Coordinates of C-alpha atoms in Angstrom, one line a residue:
N1 CA -3.9 -4.8 -20.1
L2 CA -2.1 -8.1 -20.2
P3 CA -3.2 -9.7 -16.9
F4 CA -6.8 -8.7 -17.5
A5 CA -6.8 -10.0 -21.1
Y6 CA -5.1 -13.2 -20.1
S7 CA -7.6 -13.9 -17.3
L8 CA -10.5 -13.1 -19.6
A9 CA -9.2 -15.3 -22.5
S10 CA -8.6 -18.2 -20.1
R11 CA -12.1 -17.9 -18.7
L12 CA -13.7 -17.5 -22.1
Q13 CA -11.8 -20.5 -23.6
Y14 CA -13.2 -22.7 -20.8
K15 CA -16.8 -21.5 -21.4
L16 CA -16.6 -21.9 -25.1
C17 CA -15.2 -25.4 -24.9
N18 CA -18.1 -26.3 -22.6
L19 CA -20.5 -24.7 -25.0
I20 CA -19.1 -26.7 -28.0
N21 CA -19.3 -30.0 -25.9
N22 CA -22.9 -29.3 -25.2
L23 CA -24.1 -28.4 -28.7
E24 CA -25.9 -31.7 -29.1
T25 CA -28.3 -30.7 -26.3
K26 CA -31.1 -28.6 -27.7
E27 CA -31.9 -27.2 -24.3
E28 CA -28.3 -25.9 -24.0
K29 CA -28.6 -24.3 -27.4
K30 CA -31.5 -22.2 -26.2
Q31 CA -29.9 -21.2 -23.0
E32 CA -26.3 -20.3 -24.1
S33 CA -24.6 -18.6 -27.0
P34 CA -21.0 -17.5 -27.6
G35 CA -22.2 -13.9 -27.0
L36 CA -23.7 -14.7 -23.6
A37 CA -20.6 -16.7 -22.7
A38 CA -18.4 -13.7 -23.5
T39 CA -20.6 -11.3 -21.5
I40 CA -20.5 -13.6 -18.5
A41 CA -16.7 -14.0 -18.8
V42 CA -16.2 -10.2 -18.9
D43 CA -18.5 -9.8 -15.8
E44 CA -16.6 -12.5 -13.9
T45 CA -13.2 -11.1 -14.8
M46 CA -14.3 -7.6 -13.8
Q47 CA -15.3 -9.0 -10.4
D48 CA -12.0 -10.8 -10.0
F49 CA -10.1 -7.5 -10.5
G50 CA -12.3 -5.7 -8.0
L51 CA -14.0 -3.6 -10.8
S52 CA -17.5 -4.9 -10.7
E53 CA -20.4 -2.4 -10.6
D54 CA -21.7 -3.7 -7.3
V55 CA -18.5 -3.1 -5.3
S56 CA -18.7 0.0 -3.1
G57 CA -16.2 2.7 -4.1
Q58 CA -15.4 1.4 -7.6
C59 CA -13.7 4.6 -8.7
Q60 CA -11.5 4.6 -5.7
Q61 CA -10.4 1.0 -6.5
E62 CA -9.5 1.6 -10.1
G63 CA -6.3 3.3 -9.1
L64 CA -5.1 0.3 -7.1
A65 CA -6.4 -2.1 -9.7
A66 CA -4.3 -0.3 -12.4
A67 CA -1.2 -0.3 -10.2
I68 CA -1.7 -4.1 -9.5
C69 CA -2.1 -4.7 -13.3
D70 CA 1.1 -2.7 -14.1
K71 CA 3.0 -5.0 -11.6
G72 CA 1.2 -8.0 -13.2
D73 CA 2.3 -6.8 -16.7
E74 CA 5.9 -6.7 -15.6
Q75 CA 5.8 -10.1 -14.0
L76 CA 3.8 -11.8 -16.7
E77 CA 5.8 -10.4 -19.5
G78 CA 9.0 -11.7 -17.8
E79 CA 7.4 -15.1 -17.3
L80 CA 6.2 -15.3 -20.9
E81 CA 9.6 -14.2 -22.3
M82 CA 11.3 -17.0 -20.3
L83 CA 8.7 -19.5 -21.5
A84 CA 9.4 -18.4 -25.1
H85 CA 13.1 -18.8 -24.7
G86 CA 12.6 -22.2 -23.1
L87 CA 10.6 -23.4 -26.1
Q88 CA 13.0 -22.0 -28.7
A89 CA 16.0 -23.6 -27.0
G90 CA 14.2 -26.9 -26.8
K91 CA 14.5 -27.0 -23.0
M92 CA 10.8 -27.1 -22.4
S93 CA 8.1 -29.5 -23.6
I94 CA 4.5 -28.5 -24.4
G95 CA 3.5 -30.3 -21.2
D96 CA 5.9 -28.2 -19.2
L97 CA 4.6 -25.1 -20.9
S98 CA 1.0 -26.0 -20.1
R99 CA 1.7 -26.6 -16.4
K100 CA 3.7 -23.3 -16.2
V101 CA 0.8 -21.3 -17.9
K102 CA -1.7 -22.8 -15.4
E103 CA 0.6 -21.8 -12.5
I104 CA 0.8 -18.2 -13.8
S105 CA -3.0 -18.1 -14.2
A106 CA -3.5 -19.4 -10.7
N107 CA -1.1 -16.8 -9.3
L108 CA -3.0 -14.0 -11.2
S109 CA -6.3 -15.3 -9.8
R110 CA -4.9 -15.2 -6.3
V111 CA -3.7 -11.6 -6.7
Q112 CA -7.0 -10.6 -8.3
K113 CA -9.0 -12.1 -5.5
T114 CA -6.7 -10.5 -2.9
L115 CA -7.0 -7.1 -4.6
K116 CA -10.8 -7.3 -4.6
N117 CA -10.9 -8.2 -0.9
V118 CA -8.4 -5.6 0.3
S119 CA -10.0 -2.8 -1.8
A120 CA -13.5 -3.7 -0.7
V121 CA -12.5 -3.6 3.0
A122 CA -10.6 -0.3 2.7
E123 CA -13.4 1.4 0.7
C124 CA -16.1 0.1 3.0
I125 CA -14.3 1.7 6.0
V126 CA -13.6 5.0 4.2
Q127 CA -17.0 5.3 2.6
G128 CA -18.8 4.1 5.7
L129 CA -17.1 6.8 7.9
M130 CA -18.1 9.4 5.3
K131 CA -21.7 8.3 5.5
I132 CA -21.9 8.6 9.3
K133 CA -20.1 12.0 9.3
S134 CA -22.4 14.8 10.4
E135 CA -23.2 17.8 8.3
Y136 CA -22.2 19.9 11.3
S137 CA -18.6 18.3 11.5
E138 CA -16.9 21.5 10.1
E139 CA -18.4 23.4 13.1
G140 CA -16.9 20.9 15.5
F141 CA -19.8 18.4 15.7
D142 CA -20.2 14.9 14.7
Y143 CA -22.4 11.9 15.1
G144 CA -21.5 9.2 17.7
R145 CA -22.4 7.7 21.1
D146 CA -19.8 9.3 23.4
L147 CA -21.9 10.5 26.2
R148 CA -19.1 12.6 27.6
H149 CA -19.3 14.9 24.6
I150 CA -23.0 14.7 23.7
D151 CA -24.7 17.9 22.7
K152 CA -27.2 18.8 25.4
R153 CA -29.9 19.4 22.9
E154 CA -30.1 15.6 22.5
L155 CA -31.2 15.2 26.1
V156 CA -34.6 16.7 25.2
Y157 CA -35.6 13.2 24.0
L158 CA -35.3 12.0 27.6
A159 CA -37.8 14.5 28.9
D160 CA -40.8 12.7 27.5
E161 CA -41.6 9.0 27.8
K162 CA -42.7 8.9 24.1
Y163 CA -39.3 9.9 22.8
K164 CA -37.0 7.9 25.2
Q165 CA -36.9 5.1 22.6
M166 CA -35.8 7.5 20.0
F167 CA -32.9 8.6 22.1
L168 CA -31.9 4.9 22.7
L169 CA -32.2 4.1 19.0
K170 CA -30.0 7.1 18.1
Y171 CA -27.5 6.0 20.8
A172 CA -27.5 2.4 19.5
K173 CA -26.9 3.6 15.9
G174 CA -24.2 6.1 17.0
E175 CA -26.3 9.0 15.6
L176 CA -26.3 11.3 18.7
L177 CA -24.9 14.8 17.9
Q178 CA -21.7 15.4 19.9
E179 CA -18.9 17.9 20.1
T180 CA -15.7 16.8 18.5
S181 CA -13.7 20.1 18.3
E182 CA -11.3 18.9 21.0
D183 CA -10.3 15.9 18.9
K184 CA -10.3 17.5 15.4
K185 CA -6.5 17.7 15.2
A186 CA -5.7 14.8 17.6
L187 CA -3.8 12.8 15.0
G188 CA -1.1 13.5 12.6
D189 CA 1.2 11.2 10.7
M190 CA 0.4 7.5 11.1
I191 CA 2.7 4.4 11.5
I192 CA 0.8 1.2 10.9
S193 CA 2.3 -2.3 11.8
V194 CA 0.6 -5.2 10.1
D195 CA 1.0 -8.7 11.3
T196 CA 1.6 -11.2 8.4
S197 CA 2.4 -14.3 10.5
G198 CA 1.2 -17.7 9.3
S199 CA -2.0 -17.7 11.1
T200 CA -3.2 -14.7 9.0
S201 CA -3.9 -17.1 6.1
A202 CA -7.1 -18.2 7.9
S203 CA -10.4 -17.2 6.3
S204 CA -12.6 -14.3 7.4
K205 CA -15.9 -12.8 6.3
N206 CA -13.8 -10.4 4.0
G207 CA -11.3 -13.0 2.5
S208 CA -8.4 -14.1 4.5
V209 CA -7.5 -12.6 7.8
L210 CA -4.4 -11.0 6.1
D211 CA -6.7 -9.5 3.4
L212 CA -8.8 -7.9 6.2
E213 CA -5.7 -6.6 8.0
L214 CA -4.2 -5.0 4.8
G215 CA -7.6 -3.6 4.0
I216 CA -7.7 -1.9 7.4
A217 CA -4.1 -0.6 6.9
L218 CA -5.0 0.8 3.5
A219 CA -8.1 2.5 4.9
I220 CA -6.1 4.1 7.7
C221 CA -3.6 5.3 5.1
K222 CA -6.3 6.8 3.0
I223 CA -7.8 8.6 6.0
A224 CA -4.4 10.1 6.9
V225 CA -3.6 11.2 3.3
K226 CA -7.0 12.8 2.9
H227 CA -6.3 15.0 5.9
K228 CA -2.9 16.1 4.6
C229 CA -0.8 13.8 6.8
K230 CA 1.6 11.0 5.9
A231 CA 1.4 7.3 6.6
K232 CA 4.1 4.5 6.9
V233 CA 3.3 0.8 6.8
L234 CA 5.5 -1.8 8.5
L235 CA 5.1 -5.6 7.9
F236 CA 6.2 -8.0 10.6
E237 CA 6.1 -11.5 11.8
E238 CA 8.9 -12.9 14.1
K239 CA 10.9 -9.9 12.9
Q240 CA 10.2 -6.5 11.4
Y241 CA 11.1 -7.2 7.7
Y242 CA 9.5 -4.5 5.4
E243 CA 8.9 -0.8 5.7
T244 CA 7.5 1.7 3.3
D245 CA 8.6 5.3 2.8
W246 CA 6.3 8.0 4.2
L247 CA 3.3 8.0 1.9
N248 CA 1.4 11.3 1.3
S249 CA -0.7 10.7 -1.8
N250 CA -3.2 8.1 -3.1
R251 CA -0.9 7.4 -6.1
Q252 CA 1.9 6.4 -3.7
L253 CA -0.6 4.3 -1.7
N254 CA -1.7 2.5 -4.9
E255 CA 1.9 1.8 -6.0
I256 CA 3.0 0.5 -2.6
F257 CA 0.0 -1.7 -1.9
A258 CA 0.2 -3.0 -5.5
K259 CA 3.8 -4.0 -4.8
I260 CA 2.8 -5.7 -1.6
L261 CA -0.2 -7.5 -3.0
S262 CA 1.6 -8.6 -6.2
G263 CA 3.7 -11.1 -4.2
G264 CA 7.3 -11.7 -3.3
I265 CA 7.3 -9.4 -0.2
I266 CA 4.9 -10.9 2.4
Q267 CA 6.6 -13.4 4.8
S268 CA 4.9 -15.6 7.3
G269 CA 6.3 -17.1 10.5
G270 CA 5.7 -16.5 14.2
T271 CA 4.7 -13.3 15.9
S272 CA 6.8 -10.6 17.7
F273 CA 5.1 -7.4 18.8
N274 CA 8.4 -6.0 20.2
S275 CA 10.2 -6.2 16.9
T276 CA 7.8 -3.9 15.1
M277 CA 6.9 -1.6 18.0
N278 CA 10.6 -1.0 18.8
R279 CA 10.9 0.1 15.1
Q280 CA 7.9 2.4 15.5
C281 CA 9.5 4.0 18.5
D282 CA 12.8 4.4 16.6
I283 CA 10.9 6.3 13.9
L284 CA 9.0 8.5 16.3
E285 CA 12.2 9.4 18.2
A286 CA 13.9 10.4 15.0
R287 CA 11.2 12.9 13.8
E288 CA 9.9 16.3 14.9
Y289 CA 6.1 16.6 15.1
P290 CA 4.1 19.9 15.3
A291 CA 2.3 20.1 18.6
K292 CA -1.2 20.3 17.1
R293 CA -0.7 17.2 14.9
K294 CA 0.2 14.4 17.2
P295 CA 1.4 11.2 15.6
G296 CA -0.5 7.9 15.7
M297 CA 0.9 4.4 16.3
I298 CA -1.3 1.5 15.1
L299 CA -0.9 -2.3 15.6
V300 CA -3.0 -4.6 13.4
T301 CA -2.6 -8.3 14.4
D302 CA -4.5 -11.5 14.8
G303 CA -2.2 -13.0 17.5
Y304 CA -1.0 -12.8 21.0
D305 CA 2.4 -11.8 22.2
R306 CA 4.0 -10.1 25.1
L307 CA 4.9 -6.4 24.7
K308 CA 7.4 -4.3 26.6
T309 CA 5.4 -1.1 27.2
D310 CA 7.9 1.2 29.0
R311 CA 9.3 2.8 25.8
I312 CA 5.8 3.3 24.3
A313 CA 4.5 4.8 27.5
A314 CA 7.4 7.3 27.7
L315 CA 6.8 8.4 24.0
K316 CA 3.1 8.9 24.6
K317 CA 3.9 11.1 27.6
R318 CA 6.6 13.1 25.9
L319 CA 5.2 13.5 22.3
G320 CA 1.5 13.1 23.0
V321 CA 1.5 9.9 20.8
K322 CA -1.8 8.1 20.4
F323 CA -1.6 4.3 20.2
Y324 CA -4.5 2.2 18.7
S325 CA -4.5 -1.6 18.5
Y326 CA -6.8 -3.7 16.2
F327 CA -7.1 -7.4 17.0
V328 CA -8.5 -9.3 14.0
S329 CA -9.8 -12.6 15.3
N330 CA -12.8 -14.9 15.4
S331 CA -13.0 -14.6 19.2
N332 CA -12.4 -11.7 21.6
P333 CA -8.7 -11.6 22.4
L334 CA -8.7 -8.3 24.4
K335 CA -8.8 -9.9 27.8
Y336 CA -5.7 -11.9 27.1
A337 CA -3.7 -9.1 25.3
T338 CA -3.2 -7.2 28.5
D339 CA 0.3 -5.8 27.6
V340 CA -1.0 -4.2 24.5
T341 CA -4.3 -3.0 25.9
S342 CA -2.7 -1.5 28.9
V343 CA -0.7 1.0 26.8
S344 CA -3.4 1.5 24.0
D345 CA -5.5 4.6 24.0
S346 CA -8.1 2.3 22.4
A347 CA -8.0 -1.4 21.6
F348 CA -10.6 -2.9 19.3
W349 CA -11.6 -6.4 18.3
I350 CA -12.5 -6.8 14.7
D351 CA -14.6 -10.0 14.5
T352 CA -13.6 -12.0 11.4
K353 CA -17.0 -13.7 11.4
K354 CA -18.7 -10.3 10.8
D355 CA -18.7 -8.0 7.8
I356 CA -16.4 -5.0 8.2
A357 CA -19.4 -2.8 7.4
N358 CA -20.9 -3.7 10.7
Q359 CA -17.8 -2.7 12.7
L360 CA -17.2 0.9 11.6
D361 CA -17.3 2.2 15.2
A362 CA -13.8 0.9 15.7
F363 CA -12.5 3.4 13.2
E364 CA -14.5 6.6 14.2
Q365 CA -11.6 7.8 16.4
L366 CA -9.4 7.9 13.4
K367 CA -11.5 10.8 11.8
Y368 CA -9.6 14.0 12.0

C-alpha cells in the first residue's frame, strides 16, 4: 500500500545514496550491496509498521496495521494531489515540494511508531493474560494469588518444610489455583476514559505515556469483545471531547483506533476527571444492563485531579457497576489520588519505567 511503499522507498533511497558515496572504500564494497540494503530497508519498514517477526501477536496487529494504512492512503493521496496541483499551477517551488514531502514522511513515521507501540502494548496484555490462564478456567478455576479464593489443595505445600518455598514461589508468580466462578460474569460492557492531556507526551518504557494508555484501552476493548460484550472509548483532557460508538468486533476496533492514531482527533490540554466521568454516568443511566453482566467503568490517566464521587457511588450501588482506575506514571500516585481510589473497586499504578509485560497482574480482574 501507499504509506508502506513510500516509507520503504524513502529509506531505501537514503541507504543507496550512502552506498554510492562509499563505493571508493573497498571495505564498504565487501560489507554492503544494493540487495543487502534493500533487505535491511524492508526489515526496518516492517518494524516501523508493527509487523516485524519478533513482535508478539503479529497476526493480531495486522488488522490494525491495515486499517492505519487505509487511513494513511486517504491522507497521503490527498496531500500528493494537492502538491501536484500546486506544481502545475506554478504556486509551489521544488524547494517547497521537498519540504512538504519531508513533512509528510515525518508524519507517517510518527504514526507508524505509535501504531507499533500501541499494538505491542495491547497484544502483550491480551496474550499475557491468555498465557497465565489456567487449563481449569472453564470449570471455574484460574491461576492467581488471591488467598481468599485459593483452592484448598494448594495448602498441602505448607504441610512440609521442604515444599513451603514452592508455595511461596507459586504465590509470588500468581500461579496458585483459585476459584473464580463467582467472578466469571462480573463484567459486561466496558466504558473506558483515556486521558490525552499534554503531560501524556512524556516518554515511557513502551513509547510515550499516551501510547501506553491507548494500548491499555485497546487491550481492554479486545478483552470485552472476545467475551461477547461491547466497549466504548472516551478521550478527554480539560473536557470530554471524543466518544466512539459501542464497539463489538475487532474490525470496528481496528477502524476506530486507526482513526484515532492517524491524527487529527487527539487534543492535549489540562485534566478534568469530572468531565469524562459525568459522561460515563450519563451513558450508564441511559442504558439497561442484564443483571448477570454488570457494566464496567474504567479511567486511564497519568494525572491528578479532584473527582466528585457521589454520582459514581450511587450508580455502583444501583446497577452493580464496577469501577477500575489505572494511573500511568513514573511514580506511585495512588496515595494522592484519594478521590478516585475511594470509589474504585481496584486502583492500579502502571509504572512507566517498567515494561507492561511485568505488570499483567493489574489486568487479571478484567478476565471474564
